[in-house]
PDB file of C-alpha atoms in Angstrom:
ATOM      1  CA  MET C 252       0.000   0.000   0.000  1.00 40.00           C
ATOM      2  CA  SER C 253       1.325   3.433  -0.876  1.00 41.00           C
ATOM      3  CA  SER C 254       2.405   5.615   2.026  1.00 42.00           C
ATOM      4  CA  THR C 255       0.816   8.703   0.485  1.00 47.00           C
ATOM      5  CA  HIS C 256      -2.767   9.349  -0.541  1.00 51.00           C
ATOM      6  CA  PRO C 257      -3.484   8.383  -4.158  1.00 54.00           C
ATOM      7  CA  ILE C 258      -3.808  11.381  -6.442  1.00 52.00           C
ATOM      8  CA  PRO C 259      -7.335  11.741  -7.913  1.00 50.00           C
ATOM      9  CA  PRO C 260      -7.926  12.639 -11.551  1.00 48.00           C
ATOM     10  CA  SER C 261      -6.934  16.235 -12.322  1.00 56.00           C
ATOM     11  CA  PRO C 262      -8.273  18.382 -15.174  1.00 54.00           C
ATOM     12  CA  GLY C 263      -4.780  19.906 -15.489  1.00 64.00           C
ATOM     13  CA  GLN C 264      -3.103  16.576 -16.091  1.00 74.00           C
ATOM     14  CA  VAL C 265      -3.516  16.514 -19.867  1.00 78.00           C
ATOM     15  CA  SER C 266      -2.367  20.134 -20.219  1.00 88.00           C
ATOM     16  CA  GLY C 267       0.685  19.258 -18.133  1.00 92.00           C
ATOM     17  CA  LEU C 268       1.382  16.330 -20.415  1.00 95.00           C
ATOM     18  CA  GLU C 269       1.158  18.552 -23.480  1.00 94.00           C
ATOM     19  CA  GLN C 270       3.581  21.025 -21.921  1.00 95.00           C
ATOM     20  CA  VAL C 271       6.039  18.225 -21.217  1.00 97.00           C
ATOM     21  CA  ARG C 272       5.733  16.937 -24.765  1.00 97.00           C
ATOM     22  CA  GLY C 273       6.389  20.446 -26.067  1.00 97.00           C
ATOM     23  CA  THR C 274       9.446  20.820 -23.865  1.00 97.00           C
ATOM     24  CA  ILE C 275      10.788  17.477 -25.076  1.00 98.00           C
ATOM     25  CA  ALA C 276      10.289  18.510 -28.697  1.00 98.00           C
ATOM     26  CA  ALA C 277      12.057  21.837 -28.122  1.00 98.00           C
ATOM     27  CA  ALA C 278      14.995  20.189 -26.326  1.00 98.00           C
ATOM     28  CA  CYS C 279      15.326  17.651 -29.128  1.00 98.00           C
ATOM     29  CA  ALA C 280      15.335  20.459 -31.692  1.00 98.00           C
ATOM     30  CA  ARG C 281      18.141  22.219 -29.838  1.00 97.00           C
ATOM     31  CA  ALA C 282      20.103  18.963 -29.708  1.00 97.00           C
ATOM     32  CA  GLY C 283      19.458  18.152 -33.380  1.00 98.00           C
ATOM     33  CA  ARG C 284      17.515  15.010 -32.443  1.00 97.00           C
ATOM     34  CA  PRO C 285      14.089  13.756 -33.549  1.00 97.00           C
ATOM     35  CA  PRO C 286      11.488  13.872 -30.747  1.00 96.00           C
ATOM     36  CA  GLU C 287      10.838  10.157 -31.145  1.00 97.00           C
ATOM     37  CA  SER C 288      14.397   9.480 -29.943  1.00 98.00           C
ATOM     38  CA  VAL C 289      13.206  10.268 -26.387  1.00 98.00           C
ATOM     39  CA  THR C 290      10.833   8.050 -24.430  1.00 98.00           C
ATOM     40  CA  LEU C 291       8.711   9.871 -21.873  1.00 98.00           C
ATOM     41  CA  VAL C 292       8.336   7.649 -18.818  1.00 98.00           C
ATOM     42  CA  ALA C 293       5.506   9.088 -16.723  1.00 98.00           C
ATOM     43  CA  ALA C 294       6.500   8.617 -13.084  1.00 98.00           C
ATOM     44  CA  SER C 295       3.156   7.570 -11.652  1.00 97.00           C
ATOM     45  CA  LYS C 296       4.033   6.834  -8.025  1.00 95.00           C
ATOM     46  CA  THR C 297       1.029   7.534  -5.724  1.00 94.00           C
ATOM     47  CA  VAL C 298      -1.231   8.304  -8.706  1.00 95.00           C
ATOM     48  CA  SER C 299      -4.359   6.158  -8.531  1.00 94.00           C
ATOM     49  CA  ALA C 300      -5.330   3.873 -11.382  1.00 96.00           C
ATOM     50  CA  GLU C 301      -8.364   5.976 -12.277  1.00 94.00           C
ATOM     51  CA  ALA C 302      -6.301   9.166 -12.208  1.00 93.00           C
ATOM     52  CA  LEU C 303      -4.060   7.709 -14.901  1.00 95.00           C
ATOM     53  CA  VAL C 304      -6.880   7.231 -17.395  1.00 94.00           C
ATOM     54  CA  PRO C 305      -6.800  10.818 -18.788  1.00 93.00           C
ATOM     55  CA  ALA C 306      -3.095  10.474 -19.600  1.00 94.00           C
ATOM     56  CA  ILE C 307      -3.686   7.055 -21.165  1.00 96.00           C
ATOM     57  CA  ASP C 308      -6.535   8.483 -23.228  1.00 94.00           C
ATOM     58  CA  ALA C 309      -4.169  11.277 -24.325  1.00 94.00           C
ATOM     59  CA  GLY C 310      -1.843   8.678 -25.809  1.00 95.00           C
ATOM     60  CA  LEU C 311       0.730   8.276 -23.039  1.00 96.00           C
ATOM     61  CA  ARG C 312       1.707   4.633 -23.020  1.00 97.00           C
ATOM     62  CA  VAL C 313       4.884   4.377 -20.887  1.00 98.00           C
ATOM     63  CA  TYR C 314       4.742   4.601 -17.089  1.00 98.00           C
ATOM     64  CA  GLY C 315       7.264   4.257 -14.300  1.00 98.00           C
ATOM     65  CA  GLU C 316       6.616   2.993 -10.792  1.00 98.00           C
ATOM     66  CA  ASN C 317       8.929   3.129  -7.767  1.00 97.00           C
ATOM     67  CA  ARG C 318       7.591   0.184  -5.818  1.00 97.00           C
ATOM     68  CA  VAL C 319       6.699  -3.320  -6.941  1.00 98.00           C
ATOM     69  CA  GLN C 320       3.788  -3.650  -4.528  1.00 97.00           C
ATOM     70  CA  GLU C 321       2.099  -0.442  -5.637  1.00 97.00           C
ATOM     71  CA  ALA C 322       2.507  -1.438  -9.280  1.00 98.00           C
ATOM     72  CA  GLN C 323       0.955  -4.847  -8.591  1.00 98.00           C
ATOM     73  CA  GLU C 324      -2.064  -3.181  -7.032  1.00 97.00           C
ATOM     74  CA  LYS C 325      -2.974  -0.917  -9.924  1.00 96.00           C
ATOM     75  CA  TRP C 326      -1.360  -1.932 -13.204  1.00 97.00           C
ATOM     76  CA  PRO C 327      -2.738  -5.407 -14.080  1.00 97.00           C
ATOM     77  CA  GLY C 328      -6.244  -3.955 -14.262  1.00 97.00           C
ATOM     78  CA  LEU C 329      -5.097  -0.987 -16.339  1.00 97.00           C
ATOM     79  CA  GLN C 330      -3.149  -3.228 -18.704  1.00 96.00           C
ATOM     80  CA  GLU C 331      -6.250  -5.348 -19.213  1.00 97.00           C
ATOM     81  CA  ARG C 332      -8.343  -2.262 -19.999  1.00 97.00           C
ATOM     82  CA  PHE C 333      -5.697  -0.595 -22.149  1.00 97.00           C
ATOM     83  CA  PRO C 334      -3.545  -3.083 -24.076  1.00 96.00           C
ATOM     84  CA  GLY C 335      -0.111  -1.912 -25.145  1.00 96.00           C
ATOM     85  CA  LEU C 336       0.939  -0.048 -22.006  1.00 98.00           C
ATOM     86  CA  GLU C 337       4.623  -0.351 -21.089  1.00 98.00           C
ATOM     87  CA  LEU C 338       5.632  -0.479 -17.441  1.00 98.00           C
ATOM     88  CA  HIS C 339       9.051   0.525 -16.068  1.00 98.00           C
ATOM     89  CA  LEU C 340      10.435   0.040 -12.571  1.00 98.00           C
ATOM     90  CA  ILE C 341      12.308   3.260 -11.801  1.00 98.00           C
ATOM     91  CA  GLY C 342      12.787   2.836  -8.048  1.00 97.00           C
ATOM     92  CA  PRO C 343      15.096   0.549  -6.065  1.00 96.00           C
ATOM     93  CA  LEU C 344      14.517  -3.190  -6.279  1.00 98.00           C
ATOM     94  CA  GLN C 345      15.032  -5.647  -3.442  1.00 97.00           C
ATOM     95  CA  SER C 346      16.387  -9.037  -4.490  1.00 97.00           C
ATOM     96  CA  ASN C 347      13.426 -10.804  -2.869  1.00 97.00           C
ATOM     97  CA  LYS C 348      11.101  -8.871  -5.185  1.00 98.00           C
ATOM     98  CA  ALA C 349      12.919  -9.961  -8.357  1.00 98.00           C
ATOM     99  CA  ARG C 350      10.323 -12.622  -9.213  1.00 98.00           C
ATOM    100  CA  ASP C 351       7.452 -10.156  -9.080  1.00 98.00           C
ATOM    101  CA  ALA C 352       9.439  -7.478 -10.915  1.00 98.00           C
ATOM    102  CA  VAL C 353      10.363  -9.773 -13.794  1.00 98.00           C
ATOM    103  CA  ALA C 354       6.747 -10.908 -14.081  1.00 98.00           C
ATOM    104  CA  LEU C 355       5.303  -7.380 -14.184  1.00 98.00           C
ATOM    105  CA  PHE C 356       7.777  -4.895 -15.647  1.00 98.00           C
ATOM    106  CA  ASP C 357       8.945  -4.467 -19.222  1.00 98.00           C
ATOM    107  CA  VAL C 358      11.980  -2.406 -18.186  1.00 98.00           C
ATOM    108  CA  ILE C 359      13.934  -2.195 -14.904  1.00 98.00           C
ATOM    109  CA  HIS C 360      16.065   0.929 -14.382  1.00 98.00           C
ATOM    110  CA  SER C 361      17.727   0.135 -11.039  1.00 98.00           C
ATOM    111  CA  VAL C 362      20.120  -2.819 -11.380  1.00 98.00           C
ATOM    112  CA  ASP C 363      22.925  -1.976  -8.965  1.00 98.00           C
ATOM    113  CA  ARG C 364      24.501  -4.962  -7.166  1.00 97.00           C
ATOM    114  CA  PRO C 365      25.610  -8.566  -7.745  1.00 96.00           C
ATOM    115  CA  SER C 366      22.946 -10.141  -5.515  1.00 97.00           C
ATOM    116  CA  LEU C 367      20.209  -8.472  -7.564  1.00 98.00           C
ATOM    117  CA  CYS C 368      21.868  -9.624 -10.787  1.00 98.00           C
ATOM    118  CA  ARG C 369      21.796 -13.217  -9.574  1.00 98.00           C
ATOM    119  CA  ALA C 370      18.147 -12.954  -8.541  1.00 98.00           C
ATOM    120  CA  LEU C 371      17.127 -11.372 -11.844  1.00 98.00           C
ATOM    121  CA  ALA C 372      19.030 -13.961 -13.871  1.00 98.00           C
ATOM    122  CA  ARG C 373      17.286 -16.791 -12.009  1.00 98.00           C
ATOM    123  CA  GLN C 374      13.847 -15.278 -12.540  1.00 98.00           C
ATOM    124  CA  CYS C 375      14.435 -14.431 -16.191  1.00 98.00           C
ATOM    125  CA  ALA C 376      15.332 -18.067 -16.817  1.00 97.00           C
ATOM    126  CA  ALA C 377      12.490 -19.456 -14.705  1.00 98.00           C
ATOM    127  CA  GLN C 378       9.817 -17.247 -16.276  1.00 98.00           C
ATOM    128  CA  ASP C 379      11.311 -17.018 -19.765  1.00 97.00           C
ATOM    129  CA  ARG C 380      10.816 -13.272 -19.520  1.00 97.00           C
ATOM    130  CA  HIS C 381      13.596 -10.842 -20.238  1.00 96.00           C
ATOM    131  CA  PRO C 382      12.839  -7.246 -19.249  1.00 97.00           C
ATOM    132  CA  ARG C 383      15.230  -4.663 -20.628  1.00 98.00           C
ATOM    133  CA  LEU C 384      17.643  -3.560 -17.945  1.00 98.00           C
ATOM    134  CA  PHE C 385      19.393  -0.331 -16.992  1.00 98.00           C
ATOM    135  CA  ILE C 386      22.283  -0.213 -14.531  1.00 98.00           C
ATOM    136  CA  GLN C 387      21.958   2.555 -11.969  1.00 98.00           C
ATOM    137  CA  VAL C 388      25.149   4.575 -11.567  1.00 98.00           C
ATOM    138  CA  ASN C 389      25.688   6.678  -8.448  1.00 98.00           C
ATOM    139  CA  THR C 390      27.383   9.505 -10.314  1.00 98.00           C
ATOM    140  CA  GLY C 391      27.640  11.665  -7.193  1.00 97.00           C
ATOM    141  CA  ALA C 392      29.069   8.856  -5.024  1.00 97.00           C
ATOM    142  CA  GLU C 393      26.390   9.617  -2.442  1.00 97.00           C
ATOM    143  CA  PRO C 394      26.534   7.104   0.426  1.00 95.00           C
ATOM    144  CA  GLN C 395      22.764   7.153   0.973  1.00 94.00           C
ATOM    145  CA  LYS C 396      21.945   6.508  -2.673  1.00 95.00           C
ATOM    146  CA  ALA C 397      21.834   3.224  -4.602  1.00 95.00           C
ATOM    147  CA  GLY C 398      23.915   2.621  -7.695  1.00 97.00           C
ATOM    148  CA  VAL C 399      27.370   1.449  -8.689  1.00 98.00           C
ATOM    149  CA  LEU C 400      30.182   3.978  -8.521  1.00 98.00           C
ATOM    150  CA  PRO C 401      31.355   5.418 -11.844  1.00 98.00           C
ATOM    151  CA  ASP C 402      34.807   3.806 -11.631  1.00 98.00           C
ATOM    152  CA  GLU C 403      33.193   0.408 -10.990  1.00 98.00           C
ATOM    153  CA  ALA C 404      30.587   0.654 -13.725  1.00 98.00           C
ATOM    154  CA  ASP C 405      32.605  -0.921 -16.567  1.00 98.00           C
ATOM    155  CA  ALA C 406      33.348  -4.056 -14.552  1.00 98.00           C
ATOM    156  CA  PHE C 407      29.747  -4.266 -13.386  1.00 98.00           C
ATOM    157  CA  VAL C 408      28.444  -4.056 -16.958  1.00 98.00           C
ATOM    158  CA  ASP C 409      30.781  -6.920 -17.906  1.00 97.00           C
ATOM    159  CA  THR C 410      29.575  -8.989 -14.953  1.00 97.00           C
ATOM    160  CA  CYS C 411      25.906  -8.405 -15.748  1.00 97.00           C
ATOM    161  CA  ARG C 412      26.389  -9.478 -19.341  1.00 96.00           C
ATOM    162  CA  GLY C 413      29.130 -12.085 -19.196  1.00 96.00           C
ATOM    163  CA  VAL C 414      28.476 -13.810 -15.878  1.00 96.00           C
ATOM    164  CA  HIS C 415      24.705 -13.449 -15.541  1.00 97.00           C
ATOM    165  CA  GLY C 416      23.612 -13.128 -19.182  1.00 96.00           C
ATOM    166  CA  LEU C 417      21.380 -10.157 -18.441  1.00 97.00           C
ATOM    167  CA  ASP C 418      19.879  -7.979 -21.169  1.00 94.00           C
ATOM    168  CA  VAL C 419      21.558  -4.729 -20.191  1.00 98.00           C
ATOM    169  CA  ARG C 420      20.529  -1.941 -22.557  1.00 98.00           C
ATOM    170  CA  GLY C 421      21.534   1.252 -20.799  1.00 98.00           C
ATOM    171  CA  LEU C 422      22.390   3.265 -17.696  1.00 98.00           C
ATOM    172  CA  MET C 423      20.385   5.354 -15.246  1.00 98.00           C
ATOM    173  CA  CYS C 424      21.352   8.103 -12.812  1.00 98.00           C
ATOM    174  CA  ILE C 425      19.797  10.542 -10.343  1.00 97.00           C
ATOM    175  CA  PRO C 426      22.124  13.546  -9.900  1.00 97.00           C
ATOM    176  CA  PRO C 427      22.628  14.857  -6.358  1.00 97.00           C
ATOM    177  CA  ALA C 428      20.048  17.393  -5.253  1.00 95.00           C
ATOM    178  CA  GLY C 429      21.358  20.932  -5.304  1.00 94.00           C
ATOM    179  CA  GLU C 430      24.153  20.250  -7.796  1.00 96.00           C
ATOM    180  CA  PRO C 431      24.198  21.168 -11.487  1.00 97.00           C
ATOM    181  CA  PRO C 432      23.082  18.009 -13.294  1.00 98.00           C
ATOM    182  CA  GLU C 433      25.168  18.499 -16.441  1.00 98.00           C
ATOM    183  CA  PRO C 434      28.411  16.875 -15.177  1.00 98.00           C
ATOM    184  CA  HIS C 435      26.466  13.851 -13.991  1.00 98.00           C
ATOM    185  CA  PHE C 436      24.652  13.467 -17.298  1.00 98.00           C
ATOM    186  CA  SER C 437      27.956  13.764 -19.158  1.00 98.00           C
ATOM    187  CA  THR C 438      29.575  11.141 -16.930  1.00 98.00           C
ATOM    188  CA  LEU C 439      26.728   8.712 -17.542  1.00 98.00           C
ATOM    189  CA  ALA C 440      26.879   9.268 -21.313  1.00 98.00           C
ATOM    190  CA  LYS C 441      30.620   8.596 -21.391  1.00 98.00           C
ATOM    191  CA  ILE C 442      30.283   5.354 -19.428  1.00 98.00           C
ATOM    192  CA  ALA C 443      27.490   4.201 -21.737  1.00 98.00           C
ATOM    193  CA  ALA C 444      29.442   5.037 -24.884  1.00 98.00           C
ATOM    194  CA  ARG C 445      32.555   3.093 -23.913  1.00 97.00           C
ATOM    195  CA  ASN C 446      30.424   0.063 -23.005  1.00 98.00           C
ATOM    196  CA  GLY C 447      28.368   0.106 -26.209  1.00 97.00           C
ATOM    197  CA  LEU C 448      25.125   0.972 -24.438  1.00 98.00           C
ATOM    198  CA  ASP C 449      22.612   3.018 -26.406  1.00 96.00           C
ATOM    199  CA  LEU C 450      20.075   3.971 -23.746  1.00 98.00           C
ATOM    200  CA  LEU C 451      20.348   6.652 -21.057  1.00 98.00           C
ATOM    201  CA  SER C 452      17.656   7.039 -18.394  1.00 98.00           C
ATOM    202  CA  MET C 453      18.298  10.479 -16.925  1.00 98.00           C
ATOM    203  CA  GLY C 454      16.337  13.620 -16.260  1.00 97.00           C
ATOM    204  CA  MET C 455      13.279  14.249 -14.090  1.00 97.00           C
ATOM    205  CA  SER C 456      10.714  17.038 -13.886  1.00 96.00           C
ATOM    206  CA  GLY C 457      13.264  19.709 -13.008  1.00 95.00           C
ATOM    207  CA  ASP C 458      16.003  18.875 -15.496  1.00 97.00           C
ATOM    208  CA  TYR C 459      14.706  16.626 -18.254  1.00 98.00           C
ATOM    209  CA  ALA C 460      15.286  19.203 -21.004  1.00 98.00           C
ATOM    210  CA  THR C 461      18.944  19.451 -19.974  1.00 98.00           C
ATOM    211  CA  ALA C 462      19.176  15.662 -19.875  1.00 98.00           C
ATOM    212  CA  ILE C 463      17.875  15.427 -23.434  1.00 98.00           C
ATOM    213  CA  GLU C 464      20.532  17.870 -24.583  1.00 97.00           C
ATOM    214  CA  HIS C 465      23.108  15.525 -23.008  1.00 98.00           C
ATOM    215  CA  GLY C 466      21.777  12.434 -24.760  1.00 98.00           C
ATOM    216  CA  ALA C 467      18.946  11.092 -22.595  1.00 98.00           C
ATOM    217  CA  THR C 468      16.804   8.512 -24.351  1.00 98.00           C
ATOM    218  CA  HIS C 469      14.419   8.074 -21.403  1.00 98.00           C
ATOM    219  CA  VAL C 470      13.216  10.879 -19.125  1.00 98.00           C
ATOM    220  CA  ARG C 471      11.313  10.121 -15.929  1.00 98.00           C
ATOM    221  CA  VAL C 472       8.768  12.890 -15.406  1.00 98.00           C
ATOM    222  CA  GLY C 473       6.107  12.867 -12.703  1.00 96.00           C
ATOM    223  CA  SER C 474       5.181  16.150 -11.041  1.00 94.00           C
ATOM    224  CA  ALA C 475       5.247  18.146 -14.288  1.00 95.00           C
ATOM    225  CA  ILE C 476       2.410  15.889 -15.487  1.00 95.00           C
ATOM    226  CA  PHE C 477       0.536  14.837 -12.345  1.00 93.00           C
ATOM    227  CA  GLY C 478       1.301  17.725  -9.997  1.00 87.00           C
ATOM    228  CA  ALA C 479       3.482  17.960  -6.901  1.00 80.00           C
ATOM    229  CA  ARG C 480       3.488  15.074  -4.472  1.00 67.00           C
ATOM    230  CA  ALA C 481       4.362  15.101  -0.773  1.00 58.00           C
ATOM    231  CA  TYR C 482       6.578  12.258   0.432  1.00 52.00           C
ATOM    232  CA  PRO C 483       7.311  11.225   4.015  1.00 48.00           C
ATOM    233  CA  ALA C 484      10.579  12.685   5.279  1.00 47.00           C
ATOM    234  CA  ALA C 485      12.240   9.271   5.695  1.00 42.00           C
ATOM    235  CA  GLN C 486      11.505   8.233   2.129  1.00 43.00           C
ATOM    236  CA  PRO C 487      14.181   8.688  -0.568  1.00 45.00           C
ATOM    237  CA  THR C 488      13.289  11.064  -3.371  1.00 41.00           C
ATOM    238  CA  HIS C 489      12.702   9.474  -6.763  1.00 45.00           C
ATOM    239  CA  PRO C 490      11.132  10.876  -9.935  1.00 48.00           C
TER     240      PRO C 490
END
């Protein structure tokens, strides 16, 4: 059960979505990229299933959840009503939730440690499901934040692929709060390039245009679409 009250449907949601789409298009134009090169992942944590319907009706098909349990509660019914939705896990994943995550999510953005790799590899084989995976990199080396350190990322990519046979497609980062995000986006792009990874999950509501200009292929945007959300003080901040 979510620790915050589910957000009800909002008449401003669709206008927020259109603003975000316009910002993505403008950032892509500045970067000399086609808008379709960026996937908008709507960060739908705490947003109720019914509140998501206006965005779905407006053509938004890709959503990101932070917690497996919350996603299990609301997405199977939505996916039955609206075929073709794509679901991403954009929050941290406990190894004991790997079975449920592999069963539910199309993409997992938060692979960050060997024990999780082992659990994911077992579940991918057992379920014959292979979600696309992003490795989370702790570009700011923040002790309270998940993710592999930048100087350990190359070896971790090799381990994920070579030892565990995981379908690693890209990298993800969350820059430190209060710091300019550009150096962190550049670091992530360089690590991806030297490892032959094409996908970069970076940029949230406050900095997704900048992320696009630094090569983001996936931006995780929540409050700019659904409105501001209040989180408990002890809870880590995610998109």
